[in-house]
XYZ file of C-alpha atoms in Angstrom:
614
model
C 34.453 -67.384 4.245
C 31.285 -66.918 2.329
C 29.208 -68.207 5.091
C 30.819 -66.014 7.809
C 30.325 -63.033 5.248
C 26.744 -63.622 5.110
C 26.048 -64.355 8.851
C 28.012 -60.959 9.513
C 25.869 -58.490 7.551
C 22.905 -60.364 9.087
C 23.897 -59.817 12.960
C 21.966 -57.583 14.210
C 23.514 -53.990 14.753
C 23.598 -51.922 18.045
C 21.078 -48.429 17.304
C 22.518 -44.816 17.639
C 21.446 -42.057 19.548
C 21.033 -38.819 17.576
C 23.513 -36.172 19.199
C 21.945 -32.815 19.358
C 23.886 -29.688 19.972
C 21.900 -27.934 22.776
C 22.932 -24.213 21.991
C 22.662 -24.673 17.681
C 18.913 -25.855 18.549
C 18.750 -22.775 20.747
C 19.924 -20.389 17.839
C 17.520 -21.816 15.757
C 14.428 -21.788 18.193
C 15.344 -18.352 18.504
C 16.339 -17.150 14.987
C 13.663 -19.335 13.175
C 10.672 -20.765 15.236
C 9.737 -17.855 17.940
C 9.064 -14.393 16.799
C 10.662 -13.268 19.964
C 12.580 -14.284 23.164
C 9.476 -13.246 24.972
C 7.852 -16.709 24.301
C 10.304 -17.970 27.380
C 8.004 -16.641 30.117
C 4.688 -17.930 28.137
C 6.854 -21.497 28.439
C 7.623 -21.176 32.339
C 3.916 -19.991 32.507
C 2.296 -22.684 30.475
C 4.500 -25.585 32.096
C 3.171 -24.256 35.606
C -0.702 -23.933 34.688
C -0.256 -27.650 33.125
C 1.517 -28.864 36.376
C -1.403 -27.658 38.588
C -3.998 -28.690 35.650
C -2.110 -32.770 36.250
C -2.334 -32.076 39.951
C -6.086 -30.921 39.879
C -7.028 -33.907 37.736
C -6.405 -36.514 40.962
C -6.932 -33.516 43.704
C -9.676 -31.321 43.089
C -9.186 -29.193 46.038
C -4.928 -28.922 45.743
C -3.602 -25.356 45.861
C -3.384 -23.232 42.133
C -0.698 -20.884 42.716
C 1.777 -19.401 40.025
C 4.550 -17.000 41.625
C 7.402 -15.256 39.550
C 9.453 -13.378 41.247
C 13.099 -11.266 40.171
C 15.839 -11.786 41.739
C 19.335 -9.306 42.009
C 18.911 -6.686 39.750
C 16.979 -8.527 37.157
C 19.721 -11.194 36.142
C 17.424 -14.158 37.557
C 14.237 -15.202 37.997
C 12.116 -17.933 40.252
C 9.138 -19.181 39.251
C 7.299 -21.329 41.361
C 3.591 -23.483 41.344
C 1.814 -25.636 43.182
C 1.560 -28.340 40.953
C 1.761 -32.167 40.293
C 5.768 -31.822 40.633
C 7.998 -34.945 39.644
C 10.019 -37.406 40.859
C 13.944 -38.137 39.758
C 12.957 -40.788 37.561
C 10.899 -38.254 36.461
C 13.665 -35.445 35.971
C 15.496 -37.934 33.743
C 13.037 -39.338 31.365
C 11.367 -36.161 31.050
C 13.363 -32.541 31.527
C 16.339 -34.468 29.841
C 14.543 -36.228 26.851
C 13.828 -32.940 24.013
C 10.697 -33.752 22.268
C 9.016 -35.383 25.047
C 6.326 -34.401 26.810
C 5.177 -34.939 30.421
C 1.428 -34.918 29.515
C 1.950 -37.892 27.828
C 2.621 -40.179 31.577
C 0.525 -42.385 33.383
C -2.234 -42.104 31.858
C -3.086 -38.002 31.478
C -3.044 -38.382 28.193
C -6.703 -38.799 28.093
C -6.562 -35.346 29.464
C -4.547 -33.617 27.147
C -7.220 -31.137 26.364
C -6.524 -29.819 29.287
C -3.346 -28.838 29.010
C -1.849 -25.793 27.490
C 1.099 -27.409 25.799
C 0.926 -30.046 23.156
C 4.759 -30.002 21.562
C 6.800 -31.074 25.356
C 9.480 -28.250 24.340
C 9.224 -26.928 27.702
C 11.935 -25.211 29.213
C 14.084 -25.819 26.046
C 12.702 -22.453 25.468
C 14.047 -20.898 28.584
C 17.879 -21.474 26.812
C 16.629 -18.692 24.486
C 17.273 -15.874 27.357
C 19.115 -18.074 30.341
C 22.529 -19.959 30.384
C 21.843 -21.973 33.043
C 18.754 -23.482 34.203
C 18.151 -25.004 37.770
C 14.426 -26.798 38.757
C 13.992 -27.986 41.981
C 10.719 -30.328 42.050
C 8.613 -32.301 44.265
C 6.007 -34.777 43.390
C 2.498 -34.992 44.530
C 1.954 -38.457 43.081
C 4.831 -39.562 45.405
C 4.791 -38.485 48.684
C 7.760 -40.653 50.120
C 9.684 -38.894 46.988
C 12.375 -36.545 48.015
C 12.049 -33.213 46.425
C 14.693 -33.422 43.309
C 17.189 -30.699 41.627
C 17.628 -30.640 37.811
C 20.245 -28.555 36.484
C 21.220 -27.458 33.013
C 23.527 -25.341 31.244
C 23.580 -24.112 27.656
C 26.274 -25.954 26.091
C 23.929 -29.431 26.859
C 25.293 -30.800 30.049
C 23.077 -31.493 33.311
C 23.464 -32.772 36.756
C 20.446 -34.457 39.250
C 20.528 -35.130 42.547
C 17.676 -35.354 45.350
C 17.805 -32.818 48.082
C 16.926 -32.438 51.870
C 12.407 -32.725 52.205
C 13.331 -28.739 53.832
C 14.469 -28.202 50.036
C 11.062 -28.004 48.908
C 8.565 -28.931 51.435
C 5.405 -28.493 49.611
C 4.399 -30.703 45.957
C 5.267 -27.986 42.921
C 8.130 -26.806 41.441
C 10.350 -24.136 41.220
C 11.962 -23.016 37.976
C 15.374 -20.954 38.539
C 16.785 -18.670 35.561
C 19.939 -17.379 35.064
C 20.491 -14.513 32.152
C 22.884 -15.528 29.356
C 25.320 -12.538 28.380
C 23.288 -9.758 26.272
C 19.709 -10.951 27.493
C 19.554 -9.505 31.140
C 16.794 -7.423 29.777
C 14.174 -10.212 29.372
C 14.445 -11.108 33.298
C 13.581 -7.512 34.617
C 10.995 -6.442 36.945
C 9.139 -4.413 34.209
C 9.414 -6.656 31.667
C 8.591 -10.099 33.557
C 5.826 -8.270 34.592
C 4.455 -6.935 31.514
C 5.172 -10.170 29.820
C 3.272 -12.292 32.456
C 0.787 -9.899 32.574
C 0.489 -9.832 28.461
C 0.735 -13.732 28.453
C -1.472 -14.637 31.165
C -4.028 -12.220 32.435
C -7.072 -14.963 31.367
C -5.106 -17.908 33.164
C -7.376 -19.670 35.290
C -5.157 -19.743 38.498
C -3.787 -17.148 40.618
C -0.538 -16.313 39.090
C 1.550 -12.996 40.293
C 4.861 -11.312 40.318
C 5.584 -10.874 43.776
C 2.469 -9.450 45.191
C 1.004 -8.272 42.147
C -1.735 -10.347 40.843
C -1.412 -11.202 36.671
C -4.780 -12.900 36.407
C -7.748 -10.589 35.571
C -11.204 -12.666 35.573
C -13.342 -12.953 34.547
C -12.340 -11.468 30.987
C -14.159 -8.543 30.547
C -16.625 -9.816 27.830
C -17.887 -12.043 30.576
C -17.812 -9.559 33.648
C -21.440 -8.693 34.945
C -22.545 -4.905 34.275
C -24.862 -2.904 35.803
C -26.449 -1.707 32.331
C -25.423 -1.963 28.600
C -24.481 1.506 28.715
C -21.960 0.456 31.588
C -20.657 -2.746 29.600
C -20.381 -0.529 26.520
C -18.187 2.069 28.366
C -16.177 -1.041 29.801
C -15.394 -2.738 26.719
C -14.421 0.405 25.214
C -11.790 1.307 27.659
C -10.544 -2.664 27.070
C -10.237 -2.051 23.425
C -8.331 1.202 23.782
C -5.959 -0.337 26.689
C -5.233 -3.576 24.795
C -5.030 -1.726 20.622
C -5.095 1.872 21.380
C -8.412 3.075 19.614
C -11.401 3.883 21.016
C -14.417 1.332 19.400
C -17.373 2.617 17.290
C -18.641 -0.234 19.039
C -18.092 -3.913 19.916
C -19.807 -7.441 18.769
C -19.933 -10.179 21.113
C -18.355 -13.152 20.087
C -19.846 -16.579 21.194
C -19.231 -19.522 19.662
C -20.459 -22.523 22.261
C -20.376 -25.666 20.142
C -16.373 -24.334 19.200
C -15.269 -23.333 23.044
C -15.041 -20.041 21.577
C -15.918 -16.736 23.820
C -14.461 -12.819 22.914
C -15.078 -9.720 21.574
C -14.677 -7.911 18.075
C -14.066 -4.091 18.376
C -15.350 -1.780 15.469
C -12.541 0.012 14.297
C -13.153 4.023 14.168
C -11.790 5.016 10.714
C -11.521 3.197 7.206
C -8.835 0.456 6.729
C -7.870 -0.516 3.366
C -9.455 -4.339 2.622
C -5.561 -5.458 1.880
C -4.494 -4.802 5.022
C -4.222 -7.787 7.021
C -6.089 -7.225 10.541
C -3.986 -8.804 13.591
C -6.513 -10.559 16.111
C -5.543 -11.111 19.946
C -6.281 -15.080 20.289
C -6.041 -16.629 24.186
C -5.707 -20.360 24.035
C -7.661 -21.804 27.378
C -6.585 -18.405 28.941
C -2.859 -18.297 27.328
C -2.280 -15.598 25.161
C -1.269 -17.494 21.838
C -0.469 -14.494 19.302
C -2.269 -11.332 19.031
C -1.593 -11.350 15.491
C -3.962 -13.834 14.124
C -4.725 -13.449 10.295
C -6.982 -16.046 9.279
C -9.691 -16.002 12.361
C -12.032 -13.991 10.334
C -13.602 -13.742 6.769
C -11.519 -11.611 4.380
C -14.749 -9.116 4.100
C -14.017 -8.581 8.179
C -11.784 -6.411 7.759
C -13.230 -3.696 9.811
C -13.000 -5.107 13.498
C -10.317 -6.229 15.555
C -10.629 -8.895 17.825
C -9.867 -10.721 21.289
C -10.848 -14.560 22.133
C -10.098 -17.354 24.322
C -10.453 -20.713 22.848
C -10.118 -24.283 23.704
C -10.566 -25.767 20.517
C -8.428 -24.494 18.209
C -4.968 -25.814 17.349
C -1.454 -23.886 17.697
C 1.319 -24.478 15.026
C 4.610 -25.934 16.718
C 5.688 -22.550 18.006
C 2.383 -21.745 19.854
C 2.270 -18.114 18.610
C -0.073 -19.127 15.201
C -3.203 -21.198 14.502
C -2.923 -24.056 12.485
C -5.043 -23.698 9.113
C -7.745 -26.633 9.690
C -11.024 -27.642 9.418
C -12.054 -26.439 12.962
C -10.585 -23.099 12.502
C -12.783 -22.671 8.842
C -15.350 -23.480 10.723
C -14.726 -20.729 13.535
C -13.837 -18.426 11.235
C -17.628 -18.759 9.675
C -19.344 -18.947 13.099
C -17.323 -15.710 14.024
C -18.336 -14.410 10.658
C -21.716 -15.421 11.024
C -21.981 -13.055 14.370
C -20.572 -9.759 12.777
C -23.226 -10.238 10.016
C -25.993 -10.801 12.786
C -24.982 -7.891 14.627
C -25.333 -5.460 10.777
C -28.823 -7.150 10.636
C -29.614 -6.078 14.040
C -28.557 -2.710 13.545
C -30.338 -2.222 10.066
C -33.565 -4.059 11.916
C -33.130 -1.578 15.153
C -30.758 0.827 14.974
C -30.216 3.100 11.779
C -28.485 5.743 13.595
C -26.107 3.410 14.742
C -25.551 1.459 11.033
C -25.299 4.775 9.492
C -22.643 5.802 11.315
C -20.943 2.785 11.057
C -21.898 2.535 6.957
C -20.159 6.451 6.843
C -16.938 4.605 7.983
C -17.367 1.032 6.724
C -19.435 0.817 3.858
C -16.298 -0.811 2.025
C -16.295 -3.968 4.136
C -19.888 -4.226 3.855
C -19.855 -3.758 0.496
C -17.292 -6.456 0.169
C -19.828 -9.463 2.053
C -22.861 -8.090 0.432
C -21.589 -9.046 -3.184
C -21.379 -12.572 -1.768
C -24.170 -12.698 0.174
C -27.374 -11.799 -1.133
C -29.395 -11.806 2.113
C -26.797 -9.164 3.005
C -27.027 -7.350 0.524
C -31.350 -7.007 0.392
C -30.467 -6.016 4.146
C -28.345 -3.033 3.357
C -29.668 -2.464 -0.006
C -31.908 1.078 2.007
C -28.559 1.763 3.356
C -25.466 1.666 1.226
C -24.434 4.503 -0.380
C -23.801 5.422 -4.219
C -22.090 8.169 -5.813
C -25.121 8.696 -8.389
C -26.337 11.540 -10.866
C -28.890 12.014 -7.826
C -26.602 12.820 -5.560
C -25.123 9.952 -2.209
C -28.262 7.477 -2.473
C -28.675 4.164 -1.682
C -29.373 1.889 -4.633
C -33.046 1.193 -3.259
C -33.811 4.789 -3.393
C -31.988 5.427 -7.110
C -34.073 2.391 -8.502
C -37.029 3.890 -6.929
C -36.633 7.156 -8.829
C -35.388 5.723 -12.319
C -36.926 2.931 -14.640
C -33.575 1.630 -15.787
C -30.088 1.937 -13.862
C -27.594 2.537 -15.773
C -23.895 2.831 -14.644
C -20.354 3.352 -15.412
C -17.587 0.731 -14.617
C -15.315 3.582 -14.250
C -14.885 6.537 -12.260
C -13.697 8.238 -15.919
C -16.610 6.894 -17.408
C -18.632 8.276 -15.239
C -16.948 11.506 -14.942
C -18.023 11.927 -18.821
C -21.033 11.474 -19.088
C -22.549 11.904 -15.264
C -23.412 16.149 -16.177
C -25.066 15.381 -19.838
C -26.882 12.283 -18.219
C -28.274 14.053 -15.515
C -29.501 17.369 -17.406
C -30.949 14.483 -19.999
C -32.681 12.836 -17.276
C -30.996 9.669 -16.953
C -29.948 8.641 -13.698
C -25.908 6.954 -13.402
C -24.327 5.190 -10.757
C -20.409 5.163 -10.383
C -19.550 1.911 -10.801
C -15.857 2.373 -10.470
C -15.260 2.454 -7.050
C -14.324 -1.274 -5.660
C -16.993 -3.800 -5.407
C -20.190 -0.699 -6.933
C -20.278 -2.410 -9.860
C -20.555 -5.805 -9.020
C -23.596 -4.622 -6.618
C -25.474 -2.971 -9.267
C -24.846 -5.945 -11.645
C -26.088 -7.847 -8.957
C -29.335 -5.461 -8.107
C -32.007 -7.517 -10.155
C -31.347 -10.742 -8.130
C -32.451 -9.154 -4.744
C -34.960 -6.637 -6.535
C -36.988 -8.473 -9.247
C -38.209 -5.953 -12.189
C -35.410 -3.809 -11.989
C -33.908 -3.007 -15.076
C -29.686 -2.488 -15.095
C -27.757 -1.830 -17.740
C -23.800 -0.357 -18.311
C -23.905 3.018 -20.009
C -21.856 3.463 -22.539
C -21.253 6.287 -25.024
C -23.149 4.949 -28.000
C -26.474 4.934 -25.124
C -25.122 8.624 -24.030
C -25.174 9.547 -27.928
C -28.760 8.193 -28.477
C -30.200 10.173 -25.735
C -28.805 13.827 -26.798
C -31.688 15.214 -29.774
C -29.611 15.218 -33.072
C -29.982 18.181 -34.789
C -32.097 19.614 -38.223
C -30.981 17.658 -41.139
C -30.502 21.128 -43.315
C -28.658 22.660 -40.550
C -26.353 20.175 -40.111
C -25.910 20.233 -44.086
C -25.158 23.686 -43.898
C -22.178 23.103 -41.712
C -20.639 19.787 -43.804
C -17.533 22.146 -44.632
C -16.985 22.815 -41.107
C -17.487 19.827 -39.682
C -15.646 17.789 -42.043
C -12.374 20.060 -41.408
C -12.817 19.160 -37.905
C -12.842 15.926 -38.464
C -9.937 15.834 -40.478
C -8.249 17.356 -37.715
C -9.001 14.913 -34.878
C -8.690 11.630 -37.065
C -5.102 11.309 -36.520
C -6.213 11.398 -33.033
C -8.925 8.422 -33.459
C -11.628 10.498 -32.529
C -14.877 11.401 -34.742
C -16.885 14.695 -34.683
C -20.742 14.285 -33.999
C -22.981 17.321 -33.560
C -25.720 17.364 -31.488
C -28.210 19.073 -29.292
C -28.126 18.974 -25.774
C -28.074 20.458 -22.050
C -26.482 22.094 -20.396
C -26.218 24.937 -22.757
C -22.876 25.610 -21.210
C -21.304 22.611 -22.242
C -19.634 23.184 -25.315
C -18.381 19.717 -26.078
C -18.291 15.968 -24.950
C -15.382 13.392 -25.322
C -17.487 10.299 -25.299
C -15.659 6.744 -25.671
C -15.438 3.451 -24.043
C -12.875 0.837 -22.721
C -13.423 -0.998 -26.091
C -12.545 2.317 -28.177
C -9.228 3.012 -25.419
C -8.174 -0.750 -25.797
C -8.002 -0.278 -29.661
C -6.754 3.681 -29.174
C -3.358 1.847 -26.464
C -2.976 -0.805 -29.971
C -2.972 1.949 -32.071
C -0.150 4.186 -30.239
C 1.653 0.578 -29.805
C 1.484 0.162 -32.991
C 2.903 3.027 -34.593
C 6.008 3.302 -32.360
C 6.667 -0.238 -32.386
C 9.156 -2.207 -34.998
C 8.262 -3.612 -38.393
C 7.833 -7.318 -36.269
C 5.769 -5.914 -33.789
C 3.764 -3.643 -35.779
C 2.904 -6.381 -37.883
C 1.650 -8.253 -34.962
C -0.594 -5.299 -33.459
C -1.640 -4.353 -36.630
C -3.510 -8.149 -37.318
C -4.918 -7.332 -33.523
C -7.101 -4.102 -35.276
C -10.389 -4.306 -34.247
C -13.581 -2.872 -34.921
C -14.220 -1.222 -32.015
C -15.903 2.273 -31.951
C -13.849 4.864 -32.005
C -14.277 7.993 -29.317
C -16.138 11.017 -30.191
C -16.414 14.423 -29.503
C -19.731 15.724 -29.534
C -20.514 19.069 -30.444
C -22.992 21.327 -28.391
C -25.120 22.720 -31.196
C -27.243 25.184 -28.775
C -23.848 26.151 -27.314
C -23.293 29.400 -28.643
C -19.810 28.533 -28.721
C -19.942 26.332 -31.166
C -22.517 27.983 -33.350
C -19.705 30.712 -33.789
C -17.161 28.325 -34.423
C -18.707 26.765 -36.743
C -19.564 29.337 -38.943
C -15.740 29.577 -39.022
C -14.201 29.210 -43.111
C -10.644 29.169 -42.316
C -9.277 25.755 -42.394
C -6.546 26.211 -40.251
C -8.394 28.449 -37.944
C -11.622 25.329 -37.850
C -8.414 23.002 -36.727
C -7.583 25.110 -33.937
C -10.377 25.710 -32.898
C -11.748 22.316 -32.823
C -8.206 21.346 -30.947
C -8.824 23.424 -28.325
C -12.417 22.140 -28.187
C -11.593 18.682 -28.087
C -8.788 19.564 -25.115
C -11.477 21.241 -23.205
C -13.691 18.182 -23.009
C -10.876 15.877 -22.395
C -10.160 18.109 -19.041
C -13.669 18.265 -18.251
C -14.221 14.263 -18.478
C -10.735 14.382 -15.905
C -9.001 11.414 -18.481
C -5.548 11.072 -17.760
C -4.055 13.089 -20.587
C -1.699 11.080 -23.679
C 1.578 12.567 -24.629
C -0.432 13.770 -28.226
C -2.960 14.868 -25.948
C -0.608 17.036 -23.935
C 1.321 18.382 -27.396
C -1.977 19.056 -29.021
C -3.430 21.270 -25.653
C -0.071 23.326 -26.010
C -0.160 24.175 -30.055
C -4.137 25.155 -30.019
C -3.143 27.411 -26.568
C -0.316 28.591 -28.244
C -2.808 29.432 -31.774
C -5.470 30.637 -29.674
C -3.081 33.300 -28.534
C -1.273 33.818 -32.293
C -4.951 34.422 -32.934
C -6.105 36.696 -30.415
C -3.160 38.744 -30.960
C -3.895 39.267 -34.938
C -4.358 43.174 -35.585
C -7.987 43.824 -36.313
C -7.600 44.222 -39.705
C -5.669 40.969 -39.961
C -8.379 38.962 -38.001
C -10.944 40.641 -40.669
C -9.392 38.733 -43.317
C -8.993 35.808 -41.781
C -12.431 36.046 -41.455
C-alpha cells in the first residue's frame, strides 16, 4: 500500500494548458495597455511592413506594397501587402498561439532589428475595434503552398482551411475587419485615413488607402532644399502642420552612432519648466507615441520634437520608450545638439539668440547653472533684473566691484531704490535659477567679488547721522520705538538718498523666520508655546530706518506728544512696508487702519486743539 502510494505521487503528471478568455484580454488591452483603440491600425500596419521586411530579407527585388482600403459604409476594412505570407502550418502555430511571434521562425531572428514589432501581439489588437477577424495568406517561402484562410471571432474560437490558388494568387496577405457593435467609427474612410496617415507617413514602403499614398519621404528634415532660407520656411510649415505653432526656429537632430535622425522646433512663447513637453518619436518610420517625456534633458524644455529611430526600445504597448541605458544616452546626444546650436548662435548670430533669450532665457538659465561652459557662453547675454536696469551679469560685474544680490524678489524690492541712489549695484536673485547663477559667477569669471545683501550691509552703507543731533531726538525716537517693539521691529535713524524716501523697512529671512516663531508662539497653547519659545533665536530683528534729510521726518520728530510720536511712527512704518511690496500680517493690516484712522482724528482737530497738542 505504502509502495503503491509512493510510486503514485512519483508518476509523472500530464501538463495543462492555460485557458485564456479572448474578449477579458481584449478589455484589458483596451482599458489598461493602449491609450486608445487607434493602436489597431498601427498593428495591421506594422504586421504588413514586417511581412514585406521577412520577404525582402531572401528577395531583394519582391514587391513593397501596403493597401487599406474601406469597405460598405465604413463597417470593414481590407488591408493587404505584399509580403512573406504563411503557410497553414503557419496559421496554426502562429495567428493562433498569443504571445508568439512570427519573427522568431526559421531563422529571422537574426534579423529582428529589422522588424517593427518585438512583443508578437499582432492582430490580438485588431479585437479592440473588430468582432471578427478573417486573414487570407499566401506564402512566398512555399510556392506549392495553397493560399490559406484564418478566421477568428471575439469570444476565442477560429476556423482554417486552404482555399482555391485564384483565392490569393500573389505571396502577401490580406487582413479582413469586421466592426464590433459601438466601434464602427474606427473603420471609416476619414479616420483609417488619418490614422494611417498619422501612423505611417515615414514607413519605408508604399502604403495607401485606396489611391491615396500615406508614405511621405523622405521626412522633411532629410528632403533636399534649394537654400536654407527654403528649408527654414519648409520645416516651419512641418512644425505648424504636425503641433500647430509656428517655430522661432528649428535644430537639427542627428545622432549617427544611435540611428537617430529629426528635428527640434523652438517653441514661440515661454512654457513653464514643469510642464512636461510631449515629443513625436517614429520607430524605423512607425510612429511610436508623440508624447515622449523623457527624450530630452529636463532644462529642454523649450523645443518640441520629431525623430525616427532604430535604436531605441518600445515598452510592451509600443506607444512609450523604455527607460534604458541607450535612451540616457540619446537623451544626452540630443541634448548635446540643442546646446551646440545656443553656442552657434551666441558665436554667429546675436540677433537670432536675443530673440530667442527674450522668450527662453528660463530654459537657458536652467542648463547654464549646470553647465559652466554654458553658462561663460551666455554670461554677455542673459538678462538680470538689476539696480542698472535689464543687464547681463557680464556687463553688471563690469560696472560694479562687488555684486551683491537679493535671494528674494521682496528683498530686493527693499532695498533696490536706497542701493542704487547709494551707489551699490543689486541683482534680483529671486527669480528661479538668478541666484544660483550669481552664486555661481566667480567660477566662470575669476576676481569677481559676490556677495548676498542683506539689511545689516544696506544699514552700513546709509551715513549715520551727528552724534548731538541724534541726542537731541532720544525722546522721540525712543517713543517710537516703544511703539514698534511689540511689532519686532527697531527704529534706526539715518541719512540717506533719495530725499523723498521717508523711511525703510529693512530685515532678512533670518529676522522673518524668528518674526513667523514669534506670532506662533503667542497664539499657540501652553505645550506648544513652550516648545517655540526654547526655538528663540538670536536673529536680528527688522528695522525701520528713518530718513533724517527727509523733511518728513525732521517734522515728525520734533513731535512731543507721545501718542501723537506713536501714530505717527505707525503710519511711517506702514508706508515703508507698502513701499518694500511685503505681503502684509494681520497686525500689519490692523495697525495701517488705526494710524489712518488717527491721522484723520488728527487732521480733523480744530486749530486751537492741534495748538495744544502741539
Amino acid at each position: 500500500m505504502d509502495s503503491q502510494t509512493s510510486q503514485s505521487s512519483q508518476a509523472p503528471q500530464s501538463p495543462h494548458t492555460f485557458q485564456v478568455d479572448l474578449r477579458g484580454l481584449v478589455d484589458l488591452l483596451s482599458h489598461h495597455l493602449y491609450s486608445s483603440p487607434k493602436v489597431y491600425l498601427r498593428e495591421l500596419l506594422q504586421n504588413a511592413v514586417d511581412a514585406i521586411t521577412a520577404r525582402r530579407a531572401e528577395q531583394p527585388d519582391a514587391p513593397a506594397t501596403v493597401r487599406l482600403y474601406v469597405e460598405g459604409d465604413g463597417g470593414a476594412l481590407r488591408v493587404e501587402d505584399s509580403g512573406v505570407g504563411l503557410t497553414e502550418s503557419d496559421v496554426h502555430s502562429l495567428l493562433a498561439t498569443i504571445g508568439r511571434s512570427s519573427k522568431r521562425r526559421e531563422g529571422l531572428e537574426s534579423a529582428r532589428s529589422d522588424f517593427l514589432g518585438q512583443f508578437g501581439i499582432g492582430l490580438l489588437a485588431c479585437f479592440v475595434v473588430a468582432e471578427r477577424i478573417r486573414v487570407v495568406s499566401r506564402s512566398a517561402r512555399t510556392p506549392g503552398a495553397p493560399p490559406v484562410e484564418w478566421t477568428a471571432t471575439d469570444d476565442g474560437s477560429y476556423t482554417v482551411r486552404t482555399l482555391p490558388d485564384a483565392a490569393r494568387p500573389e505571396p502577401g496577405t490580406t487582413v479582413h475587419l469586421v466592426a464590433r457593435a459601438g466601434a464602427g467609427e474606427w473603420l471609416t474612410e476619414e479616420r483609417v485615413r488619418s490614422l494611417a496617415r498619422d501612423f505611417g507617413s515615414l514607413l519605408p514602403y508604399d502604403v495607401r488607402v485606396g489611391e491615396e499614398a500615406v508614405t511621405d519621404l523622405p521626412a522633411p528634415w532629410d528632403r533636399p532644399y534649394p537654400s536654407p532660407a527654403t528649408r527654414r520656411v519648409a520645416l516651419a510649415r512641418h512644425c505648424h502642420d504636425l503641433f500647430g505653432f509656428t517655430p522661432l526656429d528649428s535644430i537639427d537632430l542627428d545622432v549617427p552612432l544611435a540611428g537617430v535622425r529629426g528635428v527640434a522646433y523652438v517653441l514661440p512663447s515661454a512654457v513653464s519648466p514643469a510642464q512636461r513637453a510631449g515629443h513625436r518619436v517614429h520607430l524605423k518610420g512607425m510612429l511610436l507615441t508623440e508624447r515622449a517625456e523623457q527624450l530630452l534633458p529636463d532644462w529642454a524644455f523649450f523645443v518640441r520634437c520629431v525623430l525616427d529611430t532604430d535604436s531605441l526600445r518600445p515598452t510592451a504597448s509600443r506607444e512609450s520608450l523604455y527607460e534604458d541605458e541607450t535612451l540616457a544616452g540619446v537623451r544626452d546626444a540630443l541634448g548635446e545638439r540643442i546646446r551646440s546650436w545656443l553656442t552657434g548662435l551666441a558665436a554667429g548670430d546675436p540677433e537670432r539668440l536675443a530673440a530667442f533669450l527674450s522668450v527662453h532665457h528660463l530654459g537657458v538659465k536652467s542648463l547654464a547653472r549646470h553647465d559652466s561652459e554654458m553658462l561663460r557662453t551666455m554670461l554677455p547675454w542673459l538678462p538680470f533684473e538689476t539696480t542698472d536696469g535689464r543687464l547681463s551679469l557680464e556687463e553688471f560685474a563690469q560696472r560694479h566691484p562687488v555684486v551683491h544680490f537679493t535671494r528674494t524678489v521682496e528683498e530686493y524690492r527693499q532695498v533696490a531704490p536706497i542701493a542704487s541712489a547709494q551707489g551699490v549695484g543689486v541683482v534680483n536673485g529671486g527669480y528661479t535659477y538668478d541666484a544660483e547663477l550669481v552664486a555661481a559667477l566667480p567660477s566662470v569669471r575669476p576676481g569677481t567679488v559676490v556677495a548676498e545683501l542683506d539689511a545689516d550691509t544696506v544699514t552700513a552703507h546709509l551715513d549715520t547721522v551727528d552724534p548731538a543731533e541724534e541726542l537731541a531726538l532720544a525722546g522721540f525716537l525712543a517713543a517710537a520705538r516703544a511703539k514698534l517693539d511689540p511689532l519686532g521691529c527697531d527704529v534706526t535713524l539715518r541719512s540717506f538718498h533719495p530725499l523723498s524716501v521717508p523711511a525703510l523697512h529693512l530685515d532678512d529671512r533670518a529676522a522673518r523666520h524668528e518674526q513667523a516663531r514669534a506670532d506662533a508662539e503667542e497664539q499657540a497653547d501652553d505645550l506648544w508655546a513652550g516648545i517655540l519659545g526654547s526655538l528663540r533665536g538670536s536673529a536680528p530683528r527688522a528695522r525701520l530706518v528713518l530718513n533724517h534729510l527727509n523733511p518728513l521726518i525732521r517734522k515728525v520728530s520734533s513731535l512731543r506728544d507721545p501718542e501723537l510720536i506713536g501714530t505717527a511712527t505707525e503710519s511711517l512704518y506702514g508706508q515703508a512696508l507698502l513701499m518694500a511690496q511685503r505681503p502684509l500680517r494681520p497686525a500689519d493690516s490692523a495697525l495701517l487702519n488705526r494710524a489712518f484712522l488717527g491721522l484723520l482724528e488728527w487732521a480733523t482737530h480744530t486749530e486751537s486743539g492741534e495748538d495744544d497738542r502741539r
